[in-house]
Each structure stands twice: as C-alpha cells, then as structure tokens.
Coordinates of C-alpha atoms and ligand atoms in Angstrom, one line a residue:
X1 CA 21.1 -1.3 -11.3
X2 CA 17.6 -1.6 -9.9
X3 CA 15.4 1.5 -10.1
X4 CA 12.2 3.0 -8.6
X5 CA 10.5 5.2 -11.1
X6 CA 6.8 4.8 -10.1
X7 CA 4.8 4.5 -7.0
X8 CA 1.1 3.4 -6.6
X9 CA -1.2 4.3 -3.8
X10 CA -4.6 2.7 -3.1
X11 CA -7.1 1.8 -0.5
X12 CA -7.5 -1.9 0.4
X13 CA -11.2 -2.3 1.4
X14 CA -11.9 -6.0 1.8
X15 CA -15.4 -5.7 0.4
X16 CA -13.7 -4.7 -3.0
X17 CA -12.0 -8.1 -3.0
X18 CA -15.3 -9.8 -2.2
X19 CA -17.1 -7.9 -4.9
X20 CA -14.6 -9.0 -7.5
X21 CA -14.4 -12.6 -6.3
X22 CA -18.2 -12.9 -6.3
X23 CA -18.6 -11.3 -9.8
X24 CA -20.3 -8.1 -8.6
X25 CA -17.8 -5.7 -10.1
X26 CA -20.3 -4.6 -12.8
X27 CA -23.1 -3.9 -10.3
X28 CA -23.7 -0.1 -10.2
X29 CA -22.4 0.4 -6.7
X30 CA -19.1 -1.4 -7.4
X31 CA -18.6 -0.3 -11.0
X32 CA -18.0 3.2 -9.8
X33 CA -15.1 1.9 -7.8
X34 CA -13.6 -0.4 -10.4
X35 CA -13.9 2.2 -13.2
X36 CA -11.4 4.3 -11.2
X37 CA -8.8 1.6 -11.8
X38 CA -9.4 1.0 -15.6
X39 CA -6.5 3.4 -16.4
X40 CA -4.3 1.7 -13.8
X41 CA -4.8 -1.8 -15.1
X42 CA -3.9 -0.8 -18.6
X43 CA -1.0 1.3 -17.3
X44 CA 0.4 -1.7 -15.4
X45 CA 0.3 -3.8 -18.6
X46 CA 2.3 -1.1 -20.4
X47 CA 4.7 -0.5 -17.5
X48 CA 5.1 -4.0 -16.1
X49 CA 7.2 -4.0 -13.0
X50 CA 9.9 -6.7 -12.3
X51 CA 9.2 -6.5 -8.6
X52 CA 6.7 -4.6 -6.3
X53 CA 7.6 -3.5 -2.8
X54 CA 4.1 -3.5 -1.3
X55 CA 3.7 -1.5 1.9
X56 CA 0.6 -2.8 3.7
X57 CA -0.8 -3.7 7.1
X58 CA -1.9 -7.0 8.4
X59 CA -5.2 -7.0 10.2
X60 CA -4.5 -9.4 13.1
X61 CA -4.5 -12.3 10.6
X62 CA -0.8 -13.2 10.5
X63 CA 0.3 -11.2 13.5
X64 CA -1.7 -11.0 16.8
X65 CA -1.3 -9.2 20.1
X66 CA 1.3 -11.9 20.9
X67 CA 3.8 -10.2 18.5
X68 CA 3.6 -6.7 17.1
X69 CA 6.4 -5.8 14.8
X70 CA 6.3 -2.1 13.7
X71 CA 7.9 -2.8 10.4
X72 CA 8.2 -6.4 9.0
X73 CA 9.8 -7.2 5.7
X74 CA 8.8 -10.4 3.8
X75 CA 12.1 -12.1 2.9
X76 CA 10.6 -15.5 1.9
X77 CA 10.2 -17.0 -1.5
X78 CA 6.4 -17.5 -1.2
X79 CA 3.6 -16.0 0.9
X80 CA 0.3 -17.8 1.3
X81 CA -2.9 -15.7 1.6
X82 CA -4.8 -15.7 4.9
X83 CA -8.1 -17.2 5.6
X84 CA -9.8 -14.2 7.2
X85 CA -12.7 -16.1 8.5
X86 CA -14.8 -17.0 5.5
X87 CA -12.3 -19.0 3.5
X88 CA -9.2 -17.9 1.5
X89 CA -9.8 -15.5 -1.4
X90 CA -9.7 -17.3 -4.8
X91 CA -6.4 -15.4 -5.7
X92 CA -2.9 -16.8 -6.3
X93 CA -0.3 -17.0 -3.6
X94 CA 2.3 -14.3 -3.7
X95 CA 5.8 -15.0 -5.0
X96 CA 8.5 -13.1 -3.1
X97 CA 11.9 -11.8 -4.2
X98 CA 14.3 -13.2 -1.5
X99 CA 17.4 -11.7 -3.2
X100 CA 16.2 -8.1 -3.4
X101 CA 14.5 -8.5 0.0
X102 CA 17.7 -9.7 1.6
X103 CA 19.6 -6.7 0.1
X104 CA 17.0 -4.3 1.3
X105 CA 17.1 -5.8 4.8
X106 CA 20.9 -5.5 4.9
X107 CA 21.0 -2.0 3.6
X108 CA 18.0 -0.6 5.6
X109 CA 19.0 -2.2 8.9
X110 CA 22.6 -0.9 8.5
X111 CA 21.0 2.5 7.7
X112 CA 19.4 2.5 11.2
X113 CA 15.9 0.9 10.7
X114 CA 15.6 -2.3 12.8
X115 CA 13.2 -4.3 10.6
X116 CA 11.7 -7.6 11.6
X117 CA 12.4 -10.1 8.9
X118 CA 9.7 -12.7 8.0
X119 CA 10.8 -15.7 6.0
X120 CA 7.3 -17.1 6.5
X121 CA 4.1 -15.1 6.8
X122 CA 0.6 -15.0 5.4
X123 CA -0.7 -11.9 3.6
X124 CA -4.3 -10.7 4.1
X125 CA -6.6 -8.3 2.2
X126 CA -4.3 -5.4 2.9
X127 CA -2.0 -6.9 0.3
X128 CA -4.2 -8.9 -2.0
X129 CA -6.9 -6.3 -2.6
X130 CA -4.5 -3.7 -4.0
X131 CA -3.1 -6.5 -6.3
X132 CA -6.6 -7.3 -7.5
X133 CA -7.4 -3.7 -8.2
X134 CA -4.3 -3.2 -10.2
X135 CA -4.1 -6.6 -12.0
X136 CA -7.6 -8.0 -12.0
X137 CA -8.0 -11.8 -11.7
X138 CA -4.9 -13.4 -13.3
X139 CA -3.9 -17.1 -12.8
X140 CA -0.6 -15.8 -11.3
X141 CA 0.4 -12.3 -10.2
X142 CA 2.5 -10.8 -13.0
X143 CA 5.7 -10.3 -10.9
X144 CA 7.2 -11.1 -7.5
X145 CA 6.1 -9.0 -4.5
X146 CA 8.1 -8.0 -1.4
X147 CA 5.6 -7.4 1.4
X148 CA 6.4 -4.7 4.0
X149 CA 4.0 -4.9 6.9
X150 CA 3.5 -1.8 9.1
X151 CA 1.7 -1.9 12.4
X152 CA -1.2 0.5 12.2
X153 CA -3.6 -1.7 14.2
X154 CA -2.3 -1.6 17.7
X155 CA -0.8 1.5 19.4
X156 CA 1.9 2.8 19.3
X157 CA 2.0 3.2 15.6
X158 CA 5.0 4.7 13.7
X159 CA 5.2 8.4 13.0
X160 CA 4.8 10.0 9.6
X161 CA 8.4 11.2 9.7
X162 CA 9.7 7.7 10.5
X163 CA 7.7 6.3 7.6
X164 CA 9.0 8.9 5.2
X165 CA 12.5 8.3 6.3
X166 CA 12.1 4.5 5.9
X167 CA 11.0 5.1 2.4
X168 CA 14.1 7.1 1.7
X169 CA 16.3 4.2 3.1
X170 CA 14.4 1.7 0.9
X171 CA 15.2 4.0 -2.1
X172 CA 18.9 3.9 -1.2
X173 CA 18.7 0.2 -0.9
X174 CA 17.1 -0.4 -4.2
X175 CA 19.4 2.1 -5.9
X176 CA 22.4 0.0 -4.8
X177 CA 21.1 -3.4 -5.9
X178 CA 23.2 -4.7 -8.7
X179 CA 20.5 -6.0 -11.1
X180 CA 18.5 -4.2 -13.7
X181 CA 15.1 -4.3 -12.2
X182 CA 12.1 -2.0 -12.6
X183 CA 10.8 -1.8 -9.1
X184 CA 7.5 -0.2 -8.1
X185 CA 6.7 0.7 -4.6
X186 CA 3.1 0.7 -3.4
X187 CA 1.6 2.4 -0.4
X188 CA -1.8 1.0 0.6
X189 CA -4.7 1.4 3.1
X190 CA -7.0 4.3 4.0
X191 CA -8.5 6.6 3.2
X192 CA -10.6 8.0 6.1
X193 CA -12.6 5.4 7.9
X194 CA -13.7 4.3 11.3
X195 CA -15.0 0.8 11.8
X196 CA -16.1 1.0 15.5
X197 CA -17.4 3.1 18.3
X198 CA -19.7 6.1 18.2
X199 CA -18.0 7.6 15.1
X200 CA -18.3 4.4 13.1
X201 CA -18.8 5.3 9.4
X202 CA -16.8 8.5 9.6
X203 CA -15.6 9.8 6.2
X204 CA -13.8 13.1 5.7
X205 CA -13.6 13.8 1.9
X206 CA -12.1 17.3 2.4
X207 CA -9.3 16.0 4.6
X208 CA -8.7 13.0 2.3
X209 CA -8.3 15.2 -0.8
X210 CA -5.9 17.5 1.1
X211 CA -3.9 14.5 2.0
X212 CA -3.7 13.5 -1.7
X213 CA -2.6 17.0 -2.6
X214 CA 0.0 17.2 0.1
X215 CA 1.4 13.7 -0.5
X216 CA 2.2 14.8 -4.0
X217 CA 3.4 18.4 -3.3
X218 CA 4.7 18.6 0.3
X219 CA 5.4 15.1 1.7
X220 CA 7.9 16.7 4.3
X221 CA 5.1 18.8 5.8
X222 CA 2.6 16.0 5.6
X223 CA 5.0 13.8 7.5
X224 CA 4.5 16.2 10.5
X225 CA 0.8 15.3 10.9
X226 CA 0.4 13.7 14.2
X227 CA -1.3 10.3 14.8
X228 CA -3.9 12.2 16.9
X229 CA -4.8 14.3 13.8
X230 CA -5.2 11.1 11.7
X231 CA -7.6 9.7 14.2
X232 CA -9.5 12.9 14.8
X233 CA -9.9 13.9 11.1
X234 CA -9.7 10.5 9.3
X235 CA -11.1 8.1 11.9
X236 CA -9.4 5.4 13.9
X237 CA -8.6 3.4 10.7
X238 CA -7.5 6.5 8.8
X239 CA -4.1 6.0 10.4
X240 CA -3.5 3.4 7.7
X241 CA -2.6 6.4 5.5
X242 CA 0.7 6.9 7.3
X243 CA 1.9 3.9 5.2
X244 CA 1.6 6.0 2.0
X245 CA 4.5 8.1 3.3
X246 CA 6.8 5.1 3.0
X247 CA 6.2 4.8 -0.7
X248 CA 6.3 8.6 -1.2
X249 CA 9.7 8.7 0.6
X250 CA 11.1 6.3 -1.9
X251 CA 10.3 8.7 -4.7
X252 CA 12.0 12.0 -5.8
X253 CA 10.9 15.3 -4.4
X254 CA 9.4 16.2 -7.8
X255 CA 6.8 13.9 -9.2
X256 CA 4.2 13.9 -11.9
X257 CA 0.7 12.6 -11.2
X258 CA -0.2 10.0 -13.8
X259 CA -3.6 9.1 -12.3
X260 CA -5.7 10.3 -9.4
X261 CA -9.0 8.8 -8.3
X262 CA -11.3 9.4 -5.2
X263 CA -14.6 7.9 -4.6
X264 CA -17.1 7.5 -1.7
X265 CA -18.5 5.1 -0.7
X266 CA -16.9 1.7 -0.8
X267 CA -18.0 -0.4 2.2
X268 CA -17.2 1.9 5.2
X269 CA -14.5 3.9 3.6
X270 CA -13.5 6.4 0.9
X271 CA -11.3 4.9 -1.9
X272 CA -8.3 6.9 -2.9
X273 CA -5.8 6.1 -5.6
X274 CA -2.7 7.7 -7.1
X275 CA 0.0 6.7 -9.6
X276 CA 3.1 8.9 -9.3
X277 CA 6.2 9.1 -11.6
X278 CA 9.6 10.6 -10.9
X279 CA 10.2 13.6 -13.1
X280 CA 13.8 12.5 -13.6
Ligands
DHB1 C1 -13.0 -1.8 5.8 C2 -11.8 -1.1 5.5 C3 -10.6 -1.6 5.8 O1 -9.4 -0.9 5.6 C4 -10.4 -2.8 6.5 O2 -9.2 -3.2 6.8 C5 -11.5 -3.5 6.9 C6 -12.8 -3.0 6.6 C7 -14.3 -1.4 5.5 O3 -14.4 -0.3 4.9 O4 -15.3 -2.1 5.7
FE2 FE1 -7.6 -1.9 6.7

C-alpha cells in the first residue's frame, strides 16, 4: 500500500529561486539561507520519495480573480511552470501522478471535501522554489509531484481546522491506494511576511517560532488560530502558513523532528523549514 511517513515544510520566497537561478547562492546573504537546506538535500537523496503531494498556493499566475478555487488538486500528467513576468525559471516542468491523484480526488471528495480538479494548470514559485530548495538544480525533478493549490491570496481563505481535516482525509486516501509508494507531503509558504501597506516588511520571529513548536506538538490547538491572528501577528501574507496544517494533518499525532531551520531575512520574509517523521 502507499504510505506517508515524512512531511516537509518550507517557505517559498521567489527571490530564493532567482538567487539559485542566477548563481548567487554562495553570496553571503543567500548562503545563510541555502546552508539551512544542506541537511535536507542529503536527506532527500537517502529517502527518495516515489511521489510528493505538494501543498502550495498560486500567486495569481494560473488562477485570477475570474476563478478562485479554495482547494485545487492537480490531476494532470504534466504541469508547466509559469512565466511570472520576467520569463520562466530555468527549471524542469513538473510530472504529475494522475493515478494517485485520481484516487485521492475520489476518496477525499467522497469524504466530504469538494476539491476542484485541474487536469491542466501552470505552477508558480509557490511550488518550484520548494522543489529547488530540496533538490537543487537537477535536469529532471527526481519524482512525480501532485500539486494541491490552496487559496490564501483572496479572502475568504480556508480555516486552520479545515486544512488540518483535509490533511487527514488525504492521509486516508493515500493509505487506501493499492500500490507500494513512499509518499511525502509538503506544506509550503510563509513564514511571517507582509508585502504591502503601512506594515510592509513585518516579520515576527517569536510568533513564527511558536508556530513551528505548535505545529509539531499541538496541531489541533494550532488549527484554532483565526485568520485574523495570522494577519495581525504574521502579516497579510503570513496566512500562507495555514497550508502547513494540511501536511501536518496527514501525519500521525506523534512525530519526530528530523530537521528544523529558521532564518531572517530572505527578501521580505522569514524562512522556516521542518522535516517531520511519524514515530510509527
Ligand atoms: C515574497 C514572499 C512570498 O511568499 C511571495 O509569494 C512573494 C514575495 C517576498 O518575500 O518577497
Ligand atoms: Fe507567497
């Protein structure tokens, strides 16, 4: 059967992708960020997933105000990367896993979550930057990826509890897929940041680190944090963190922390990163 044993969490700052693509990753400013992922790149080589379910948000590149799905699952065979305004990133397109994605769609929808299904969609930095951080600059990504887009750009956004529950439904779906697959689930975005308005540049390291503690130790309680608290404490874009609860919901209650990293600054945000393993 398919199995989720590990989850990965990371920020998706677009400037990190640009730094890597432009060969600036060894410059002092960026080296401090990339050094936090050295363990992770090696760990991924030793624990190569067969499939990644990658929870991320589009930033008005594929979707627009014309169409705002709360949760959209990529069921296609391939996903092209977006041109976000300065040309496409020099990274491979993303191969999907239509068979597992169709199974997840069936199981999760019957379980009460009315997902939007996307046979065709482009994926932006929200998905490609986490892949770059964890895998570097390969010719091809090492495994298929099932994108799960969450609307955190245009209100209303989903609640923490809904995200945690969706993660649990995804876990039930994966557990019932009749192929031996090592499936990783990733939660991406965050940490605290605000890109506009009078509070642009806001970073709240104390709140971020509490979020990391609570994600590991008390996800149920963390899921009760209101969207207003995310905005107040972590800035208008800090709400991206609600996506991490989907990945956490797909894990056991008891987990071990294999890696934890937190660093300020990277562009306008704090970078946070965790790798969790089910205790079994
Ligand atoms: C930045 C961070 C983001 O999450 C994003 O989507 C765009 C920009 C930033 O820090 O600049
Ligand atoms: Fe973002």
